[in-house]
Amino acid sequence: MKIEQFVNMMEEVAPINLALSFDNVGLLVGTDRKEIKKVLVALDCTIEVAREAIANDYDLVLCHHPLIKEPINRILPDEYSTSVMYMLIRNGIGMFAAHTNLDAANGGVNDVLANIFELQDVVADPVEGIGRVGNLCSPITLAKLIKIADERLQTKSKCVPANFESDFEKIIVKRVGVLGGSGGGDIGIMKAMDADVLITGEIKHSQAIEAATKNLSVIQAGHYETEMVVLEPLITRLQKFKSGVEYNLTSCESSSLR
Amino acid sequence: MKIEQFVNMMEEVAPINLALSFDNVGLLVGTDRKEIKKVLVALDCTIEVAREAIANDYDLVLCHHPLIKEPINRILPDEYSTSVMYMLIRNGIGMFAAHTNLDAANGGVNDVLANIFELQDVVADPVEGIGRVGNLCSPITLAKLIKIADERLQTKSKCVPANFESDFEKIIVKRVGVLGGSGGGDIGIMKAMDADVLITGEIKHSQAIEAATKNLSVIQAGHYETEMVVLEPLITRLQKFKSGVEYNLTSCESSSLR
Amino acid sequence: MKIEQFVNMMEEVAPINLALSFDNVGLLVGTDRKEIKKVLVALDCTIEVAREAIANDYDLVLCHHPLIKEPINRILPDEYSTSVMYMLIRNGIGMFAAHTNLDAANGGVNDVLANIFELQDVVADPVEGIGRVGNLCSPITLAKLIKIADERLQTKSKCVPANFESDFEKIIVKRVGVLGGSGGGDIGIMKAMDADVLITGEIKHSQAIEAATKNLSVIQAGHYETEMVVLEPLITRLQKFKSGVEYNLTSCESSSLR
Amino acid sequence: MKIEQFVNMMEEVAPINLALSFDNVGLLVGTDRKEIKKVLVALDCTIEVAREAIANDYDLVLCHHPLIKEPINRILPDEYSTSVMYMLIRNGIGMFAAHTNLDAANGGVNDVLANIFELQDVVADPVEGIGRVGNLCSPITLAKLIKIADERLQTKSKCVPANFESDFEKIIVKRVGVLGGSGGGDIGIMKAMDADVLITGEIKHSQAIEAATKNLSVIQAGHYETEMVVLEPLITRLQKFKSGVEYNLTSCESSSLR
Amino acid sequence: MKIEQFVNMMEEVAPINLALSFDNVGLLVGTDRKEIKKVLVALDCTIEVAREAIANDYDLVLCHHPLIKEPINRILPDEYSTSVMYMLIRNGIGMFAAHTNLDAANGGVNDVLANIFELQDVVADPVEGIGRVGNLCSPITLAKLIKIADERLQTKSKCVPANFESDFEKIIVKRVGVLGGSGGGDIGIMKAMDADVLITGEIKHSQAIEAATKNLSVIQAGHYETEMVVLEPLITRLQKFKSGVEYNLTSCESSSLR
Amino acid sequence: MKIEQFVNMMEEVAPINLALSFDNVGLLVGTDRKEIKKVLVALDCTIEVAREAIANDYDLVLCHHPLIKEPINRILPDEYSTSVMYMLIRNGIGMFAAHTNLDAANGGVNDVLANIFELQDVVADPVEGIGRVGNLCSPITLAKLIKIADERLQTKSKCVPANFESDFEKIIVKRVGVLGGSGGGDIGIMKAMDADVLITGEIKHSQAIEAATKNLSVIQAGHYETEMVVLEPLITRLQKFKSGVEYNLTSCESSSLR
């Protein structure tokens, strides 16, 4: 598969016009290899992931987070902001990012989360199209939902309860919002969509207070843990294109906080 | 004590010129009470804290976080951004914030943290004067330091290890940076000050990766837990002014995430 | 009548979308009173008007000029920009402003002025929809029109004559523009609408010269005097809603310049 | 006298570095005449003043207000903003403006006003150096001061009394601020300089309320009337340079509002 | 012909809405002459052109380049940016500019260039509507096209060859872009329109490298030489209006670089 | 020599703090090679220069013009703005730019030009420190100076004569300014330094007219031709460091316009 074909395939999976305006997505590092045969899939293109790609002769790294966040005016192998980029180019390996467009896409991060929690009648947030809200089969306690989140996302969540209620057993939740990664900016829209609780990756202290005051519980399940769940379904989806490309999940321990 | 005298006293404890330029500190809600006799002390002036102040006839609420973050052009009792302010004014209760100036002050948030971890030869960060870096009595493992943090801050920390090292027992730390609240923006300065590890409240996913890549471990001990430790020492310090004012710590459960 | 109902009623009288973009109108200070029974009506919510509202147990002050012009980041009882606001909230009294939306509204400030001068075939300015232009029954001298203005608006006008003509008896006017308050920014549009003379509240020196040079006479009849005329018709209109609310005009001497 | 010499002479009378930063002062329209022999002096270079200058063969018009306020990108004889400029250049007549620098200068607008009211121990405002504050020989009523202002400035003043006091006989004033032209932006500095009353040319409605609330009376004596008093002393001063130049005050009726 | 009629006539020849947004075109200096009888036509209204206009009693100067590029706040006879303007107004001579609107207009600068090179199937650039691209009758070498350009534009061109090819005989061109004046900003659009070579007036060093790298040859034929060709056709066109106006090309040597 | 040592050596030759603020200079593309043994020197790092560097195993390209002018957010091998950068990194070759700092440095571009024209009592421009002005041994005609420039810079100059004088033999020049590259922005400073003529690389049409009007002749000798003269002296200077590095001038034909 040529790199142009890979780019076209990804456009079907995570269309670039779904990305937020500040985002930097798509093919961020090109490649001069004629054929893309092996793709390494990871949440972040860390230096360890880059080393794995080099050691195992990958042609491309496919990630959720962009490698270049702020525009650069020089590329040096020994500066944090450009060192991984330098390593990749030096070895002819490309890098492709599907970030907020993959958050928003059908079958993307938040659809995967909605599936994991078996939400029903799922709708996308009407403002950015990223978060999802749906109903549990039956109402459960907040304490129970935290336990489910910990099991299914393999994490250890923290929680801010609605109205600062100290007993998590006393809060009953039915309507659940999911938002992988940083979700604190969407408290208003989650309330407008009538969510009882928001499951997200990370949330700032002041946003947690805002949520509790507005009678919205928030389960903070980890940025890494709420996003890495998309990687296997993404690979499965790409494999269906039957392009002969080999996709592998990174073996690097990359949960940033544990 | 008159409110003007209280303001002057706080200026000794947390001088306003230590605050960062974006911050909104000092007397944010005035009071028409002649005498300040009872002061309620809390990290945040939540709606619960405001109710406690009203129910117990406090004259003033003294907080770390400002009640007004963005300028407002109307005050309504039923909107999140102004409802607490309305409640306070309606009941004649004032509100005073000591935020980044208290972070930076002698005996403030970060000096308290440095004491808790028994750091030696403590220096303030030379850029903003907020963070502190010092040495442990003797080198210990990262795993051990996490345990100490959990005990002394009564928290359940998460950690990103330097260089993504999977075994926390293998990382030895000696020089420790402390930064209550959100500390992810200071990774560069902490490295420049030769810290092995940063103990902070909350850190974003991308900042955690930056720290690990730069060979800095980070212990995320909770925004609330790394800041509330200042409140009792602050009360002790204010009591030394012997003004006859009664200071009480809020009884509200305000840990936003647990 | 609940405050929400009052807000809805005012929306019929002076729709908020008629306000200019810089303006700050509507409910600027909320109230926690269950019922709005007494409303005090004034051009400005001065400290005297606030004292009158408190002394006579009003629930709301309804004014033409907004109480908050620039966004604020603290509320102190002893600073000019927030002291009246503090007094109102402290006593549970709300404050509602209908400013440029009331200037523009049907039956608002400028329609009242057009009535006072018995203008015919009245049209609104097509740019902002605020000023009005119409014809006198028959042509009169500028001197005569000044006399009429002084009588009907109970004021002592000053005048800049078209083309700096020294004898006001020699200028004949037929088509009259009216614009309560500050009208100097609308000289161009008044000329475009073929007005012979503009009756307005206040005008700057350089604007007066511009008007005279462009062959437009201007009668400066006072900011207060050209706007307070709307208050009684406004009360009459609100009384027609038969809501049981009592409306009273302030008894404060509030003509700012006399 | 050459035009360069005239410019140098004016620099002694009203140094350009005294002007406020937004202002446009100095030689605004040059001249190709070899000798400046006749100078016409006026507050504003209106079209009537320009006609007078042409008819009587003046070489230069010297004014208080600048002819060009906003930068221009074309010069047309039939547009308000450039028509006077065109007339002057067409006839070889120059135009010189001394505006806020003449307000601030020794012997300028505000020193002349201070003399007129026989103020003692006069000081300039320390912020912009424009306004002046001094003491009357003995305290008098506000009513009396208004009468004096009307007589000495040949005007018909309006007044906003401190604290909205309705009886002007009851207000006693001793310390007087003077500020020719628009003075409403200086209420704070006048209060800081302990003025009881400000005599100025024009003031906006909202500024009048601010002054009254802050316990400062304001006498609005007319923009024209508070500035034209500088013209004769200015001519006297220029005549002392004994340059042989003839200076004449315009004969145009230019009081913009009467 | 009145000046208003001249303006209307020019609007047919070079409509103002064709000008780029940064441009300053149309009647830049008005005139008080009743009749426009003689018009001097030049590329630039230099001081020499102004002297010629004065000496020969022209009523108007018609130029390609605007006399005022940046807005001005004073007009002095001895400063570079306003001296020509002063001379014109002083003598009652107007000045009219047709710049990027004449570049873009039918029969304007670039249509004239397309005619000179006998291009066929000419199209305007779809972005700004200024440049033109068309085909030569038959393919020729770059060396030959340079020779033709030098002959027909009476210039001595310089050239950057596509792909830095050192032998101009080896490059065959068929599709030619023309762009009078500064053409370096349009390399992308010329490539998108499939031009083999761009004939323009001046081009910056870095733009020349960009063109060569992108396989586009550029012939730099001189800013003056690529634009002055429009003047005679412009006069011919204006003469067809049979208005009785006399048009003359300036006799000043104004080729700025030779 | 390590790359760090090369960077330090260049800092002596062309200190980075001499660069203008908009410029992007220094090591723009890093290298992972342990030793810098061969350096290719060129005015621009064109695609041909990059190919030469790769084919001949150079470790570094040293250029006058920066490879990255505007910050980038992706690096693709087939886009003009990043393709050369990609080629260099892919082959481990670094890129170093000394631009306006080399223009300004002692022994830099403009000192070399001053030497070529044997100027005496040479001074740098006091504003940016880039241009140089000095005196010829004896006055010569402009025609003669053009001939000298053509011979010594191996170019074919164009010229705009002072005051649009048509006969270059009639202009006598003594004091000469030199400014490699684009020099049109410095006409004012060259006049202030009393230059009779400016020798520069390229100048815009409007700047040429400004110069002629201000009585300054300008010889436009080519951007490439006025800058490439620095390359051999630069190599000579670097060789004096006796670092064992081999420096070679590019063999690519890179004169962009000829």
Short mmCIF file of C-alpha atoms in Angstrom, two decimals, chain A:
data_model
loop_
_atom_site.label_atom_id
_atom_site.label_comp_id
_atom_site.label_asym_id
_atom_site.label_seq_id
_atom_site.Cartn_x
_atom_site.Cartn_y
_atom_site.Cartn_z
CA MET A 1 0.00 0.00 0.00
CA LYS A 2 1.35 3.42 -0.89
CA ILE A 3 1.34 6.17 1.71
CA GLU A 4 -1.21 8.12 -0.35
CA GLN A 5 -3.53 5.12 -0.19
CA PHE A 6 -3.04 4.86 3.54
CA VAL A 7 -3.96 8.53 3.90
CA ASN A 8 -7.11 7.96 1.85
CA MET A 9 -8.06 4.93 3.92
CA MET A 10 -7.69 6.88 7.15
CA GLU A 11 -9.90 9.62 5.68
CA GLU A 12 -12.70 7.07 5.60
CA VAL A 13 -12.03 6.01 9.19
CA ALA A 14 -11.48 9.46 10.73
CA PRO A 15 -12.32 12.28 8.29
CA ILE A 16 -10.07 15.30 8.79
CA ASN A 17 -12.96 17.78 8.71
CA LEU A 18 -14.16 16.29 12.00
CA ALA A 19 -11.05 17.60 13.79
CA LEU A 20 -11.30 20.70 15.99
CA SER A 21 -9.79 23.83 14.51
CA PHE A 22 -6.76 24.00 16.86
CA ASP A 23 -5.76 20.42 16.10
CA ASN A 24 -2.89 19.20 13.88
CA VAL A 25 -3.85 15.88 12.32
CA GLY A 26 -3.13 13.70 9.32
CA LEU A 27 0.28 12.80 7.91
CA LEU A 28 2.62 14.86 10.09
CA VAL A 29 5.85 13.13 9.03
CA GLY A 30 6.04 11.86 5.46
CA THR A 31 8.04 8.88 4.27
CA ASP A 32 10.02 8.09 1.16
CA ARG A 33 9.29 4.37 1.40
CA LYS A 34 7.50 3.03 -1.63
CA GLU A 35 5.36 0.61 0.32
CA ILE A 36 3.70 0.79 3.73
CA LYS A 37 3.87 -2.78 4.97
CA LYS A 38 4.06 -2.55 8.75
CA VAL A 39 2.26 0.03 10.93
CA LEU A 40 2.88 0.45 14.65
CA VAL A 41 -0.17 1.69 16.56
CA ALA A 42 0.11 3.66 19.82
CA LEU A 43 -1.62 6.39 21.79
CA ASP A 44 1.47 8.62 21.75
CA CYS A 45 4.57 8.56 19.60
CA THR A 46 6.94 8.60 22.57
CA ILE A 47 10.66 8.07 22.21
CA GLU A 48 10.16 4.45 23.27
CA VAL A 49 7.56 3.91 20.59
CA ALA A 50 9.92 5.43 18.03
CA ARG A 51 12.70 3.06 19.14
CA GLU A 52 10.33 0.11 18.81
CA ALA A 53 9.39 1.23 15.30
CA ILE A 54 13.02 1.49 14.28
CA ALA A 55 14.06 -1.78 15.87
CA ASN A 56 11.27 -3.69 14.16
CA ASP A 57 11.41 -1.98 10.80
CA TYR A 58 7.99 -0.37 10.83
CA ASP A 59 7.11 1.94 7.96
CA LEU A 60 4.69 4.15 9.81
CA VAL A 61 3.56 5.02 13.32
CA LEU A 62 -0.18 5.63 13.71
CA CYS A 63 -1.10 7.55 16.86
CA HIS A 64 -3.95 9.33 18.56
CA HIS A 65 -1.95 12.34 19.73
CA PRO A 66 -0.11 14.58 17.23
CA LEU A 67 3.70 14.58 17.34
CA ILE A 68 3.87 18.32 16.51
CA LYS A 69 1.58 20.48 18.62
CA GLU A 70 3.16 23.89 18.09
CA PRO A 71 4.78 24.93 14.77
CA ILE A 72 8.56 24.60 14.81
CA ASN A 73 11.36 26.53 13.11
CA ARG A 74 14.22 24.04 13.50
CA ILE A 75 14.65 20.29 13.92
CA LEU A 76 17.30 19.12 16.34
CA PRO A 77 17.90 15.53 17.48
CA ASP A 78 18.54 16.52 21.07
CA GLU A 79 15.59 18.80 21.85
CA TYR A 80 12.42 17.35 23.38
CA SER A 81 10.03 18.94 20.92
CA THR A 82 11.76 17.61 17.79
CA SER A 83 13.89 14.60 18.80
CA VAL A 84 11.31 11.91 18.02
CA MET A 85 10.52 13.55 14.71
CA TYR A 86 14.22 13.54 13.85
CA MET A 87 14.56 9.84 14.72
CA LEU A 88 11.58 8.92 12.54
CA ILE A 89 12.68 10.91 9.49
CA ARG A 90 16.28 9.71 9.85
CA ASN A 91 14.98 6.16 9.56
CA GLY A 92 12.41 6.86 6.85
CA ILE A 93 9.47 6.13 9.09
CA GLY A 94 6.31 8.20 8.69
CA MET A 95 3.90 9.37 11.41
CA PHE A 96 0.12 9.80 11.11
CA ALA A 97 -2.15 11.32 13.76
CA ALA A 98 -5.90 10.84 14.15
CA HIS A 99 -6.83 12.91 17.17
CA THR A 100 -10.05 14.86 17.68
CA ASN A 101 -11.30 13.51 14.36
CA LEU A 102 -10.95 9.99 15.78
CA ASP A 103 -12.67 11.16 18.99
CA ALA A 104 -15.63 12.30 16.91
CA ALA A 105 -15.74 9.63 14.20
CA ASN A 106 -18.23 6.80 13.98
CA GLY A 107 -16.59 3.90 15.74
CA GLY A 108 -14.02 6.23 17.26
CA VAL A 109 -12.90 6.78 20.85
CA ASN A 110 -16.24 7.78 22.26
CA ASP A 111 -18.33 5.26 20.39
CA VAL A 112 -15.98 2.58 21.76
CA LEU A 113 -16.50 3.94 25.28
CA ALA A 114 -20.29 3.97 24.79
CA ASN A 115 -20.08 0.31 23.76
CA ILE A 116 -17.96 -0.61 26.75
CA PHE A 117 -20.61 0.78 29.08
CA GLU A 118 -23.42 -0.75 27.00
CA LEU A 119 -25.15 2.58 26.62
CA GLN A 120 -28.43 2.69 24.71
CA ASP A 121 -29.98 5.36 22.49
CA VAL A 122 -26.56 6.98 22.19
CA VAL A 123 -26.36 10.54 20.78
CA ALA A 124 -23.35 12.71 19.96
CA ASP A 125 -22.96 16.13 21.54
CA PRO A 126 -24.46 18.63 19.08
CA VAL A 127 -21.76 21.28 19.50
CA GLU A 128 -18.48 19.54 18.66
CA GLY A 129 -19.80 16.09 17.85
CA ILE A 130 -17.23 14.48 20.13
CA GLY A 131 -18.81 13.34 23.43
CA ARG A 132 -21.54 10.72 23.56
CA VAL A 133 -24.50 10.39 25.96
CA GLY A 134 -26.69 7.33 26.41
CA ASN A 135 -28.70 5.35 28.95
CA LEU A 136 -27.70 2.38 31.08
CA CYS A 137 -30.00 -0.64 30.82
CA SER A 138 -31.19 0.13 34.34
CA PRO A 139 -30.32 2.69 37.02
CA ILE A 140 -27.38 1.81 39.28
CA THR A 141 -25.52 3.52 42.10
CA LEU A 142 -22.56 5.75 41.40
CA ALA A 143 -20.48 3.38 43.51
CA LYS A 144 -21.42 0.50 41.22
CA LEU A 145 -20.62 2.48 38.07
CA ILE A 146 -17.17 3.34 39.42
CA LYS A 147 -16.54 -0.34 40.02
CA ILE A 148 -17.64 -1.19 36.47
CA ALA A 149 -15.41 1.54 35.05
CA ASP A 150 -12.41 0.26 37.01
CA GLU A 151 -12.95 -3.27 35.76
CA ARG A 152 -13.70 -2.59 32.13
CA LEU A 153 -11.09 0.15 31.62
CA GLN A 154 -8.51 -1.56 33.86
CA THR A 155 -8.02 1.60 35.85
CA LYS A 156 -8.38 3.02 39.34
CA SER A 157 -10.83 5.89 38.99
CA LYS A 158 -11.34 8.94 41.15
CA CYS A 159 -14.72 10.60 41.42
CA VAL A 160 -16.39 13.90 42.19
CA PRO A 161 -19.98 13.21 43.28
CA ALA A 162 -22.96 15.36 42.28
CA ASN A 163 -23.77 17.94 44.93
CA PHE A 164 -20.71 16.82 46.92
CA GLU A 165 -22.74 13.90 48.28
CA SER A 166 -20.35 11.95 50.51
CA ASP A 167 -21.97 8.54 50.09
CA PHE A 168 -21.55 7.19 46.57
CA GLU A 169 -24.18 4.54 47.28
CA LYS A 170 -26.82 7.23 47.59
CA ILE A 171 -26.39 8.58 44.09
CA ILE A 172 -28.39 6.76 41.42
CA VAL A 173 -27.30 7.22 37.82
CA LYS A 174 -29.09 6.30 34.65
CA ARG A 175 -27.91 8.61 31.88
CA VAL A 176 -24.15 8.50 31.23
CA GLY A 177 -21.86 10.78 29.21
CA VAL A 178 -18.51 9.49 27.93
CA LEU A 179 -15.59 11.61 26.76
CA GLY A 180 -12.13 10.09 26.39
CA GLY A 181 -9.13 12.22 27.40
CA SER A 182 -9.67 15.68 28.90
CA GLY A 183 -13.38 16.19 29.48
CA GLY A 184 -13.66 19.09 31.89
CA GLY A 185 -14.58 21.65 29.27
CA ASP A 186 -17.83 19.87 28.42
CA ILE A 187 -19.69 20.00 31.73
CA GLY A 188 -22.22 22.47 30.39
CA ILE A 189 -23.08 20.43 27.31
CA MET A 190 -23.29 17.21 29.37
CA LYS A 191 -25.80 18.88 31.69
CA ALA A 192 -27.74 20.17 28.69
CA MET A 193 -27.89 16.58 27.43
CA ASP A 194 -29.27 15.48 30.80
CA ALA A 195 -26.38 13.27 31.81
CA ASP A 196 -26.30 12.14 35.47
CA VAL A 197 -22.62 11.30 35.30
CA LEU A 198 -19.67 11.92 32.99
CA ILE A 199 -16.96 9.31 32.55
CA THR A 200 -13.83 11.04 31.28
CA GLY A 201 -10.05 10.78 31.43
CA GLU A 202 -8.89 13.84 33.33
CA ILE A 203 -10.58 16.92 34.78
CA LYS A 204 -9.22 20.01 36.50
CA HIS A 205 -10.00 20.80 40.14
CA SER A 206 -12.13 23.85 39.33
CA GLN A 207 -14.06 21.92 36.70
CA ALA A 208 -14.75 19.15 39.22
CA ILE A 209 -16.29 21.71 41.58
CA GLU A 210 -18.36 23.16 38.74
CA ALA A 211 -19.70 19.69 37.90
CA ALA A 212 -20.58 18.83 41.49
CA THR A 213 -22.30 22.19 41.98
CA LYS A 214 -24.31 21.64 38.81
CA ASN A 215 -25.42 18.23 40.09
CA LEU A 216 -23.28 16.23 37.68
CA SER A 217 -21.08 13.39 38.98
CA VAL A 218 -17.78 12.89 37.21
CA ILE A 219 -15.69 9.71 37.10
CA GLN A 220 -12.07 10.51 36.24
CA ALA A 221 -10.84 7.23 34.79
CA GLY A 222 -7.47 8.27 33.34
CA HIS A 223 -6.51 9.97 30.11
CA TYR A 224 -4.61 6.91 28.90
CA GLU A 225 -7.21 4.38 30.01
CA THR A 226 -10.17 6.16 28.38
CA GLU A 227 -8.41 6.52 25.04
CA MET A 228 -6.31 3.38 24.55
CA VAL A 229 -9.49 1.35 24.26
CA VAL A 230 -9.89 2.68 20.74
CA LEU A 231 -6.65 1.17 19.46
CA GLU A 232 -7.70 -2.46 19.06
CA PRO A 233 -11.04 -1.62 17.40
CA LEU A 234 -9.16 0.77 15.13
CA ILE A 235 -6.77 -1.99 14.06
CA THR A 236 -9.67 -4.35 13.47
CA ARG A 237 -11.33 -1.76 11.31
CA LEU A 238 -8.17 -1.09 9.29
CA GLN A 239 -7.62 -4.80 8.76
CA LYS A 240 -10.99 -5.02 7.08
CA PHE A 241 -9.62 -2.96 4.19
CA LYS A 242 -7.58 -6.11 3.31
CA SER A 243 -4.67 -4.07 2.11
CA GLY A 244 -2.05 -6.56 3.23
CA VAL A 245 -0.67 -4.10 5.78
CA GLU A 246 0.40 -5.56 9.14
CA TYR A 247 -0.80 -3.59 12.20
CA ASN A 248 0.67 -4.08 15.65
CA LEU A 249 -0.11 -2.47 18.97
CA THR A 250 2.95 -1.03 20.65
CA SER A 251 4.47 -3.16 23.38
CA CYS A 252 5.68 -0.10 25.28
CA GLU A 253 4.27 0.55 28.70
CA SER A 254 2.85 3.93 27.93
CA SER A 255 0.22 4.56 30.57
CA SER A 256 1.54 7.91 31.61
CA LEU A 257 0.07 7.86 35.12
CA ARG A 258 -0.49 4.77 37.19
#
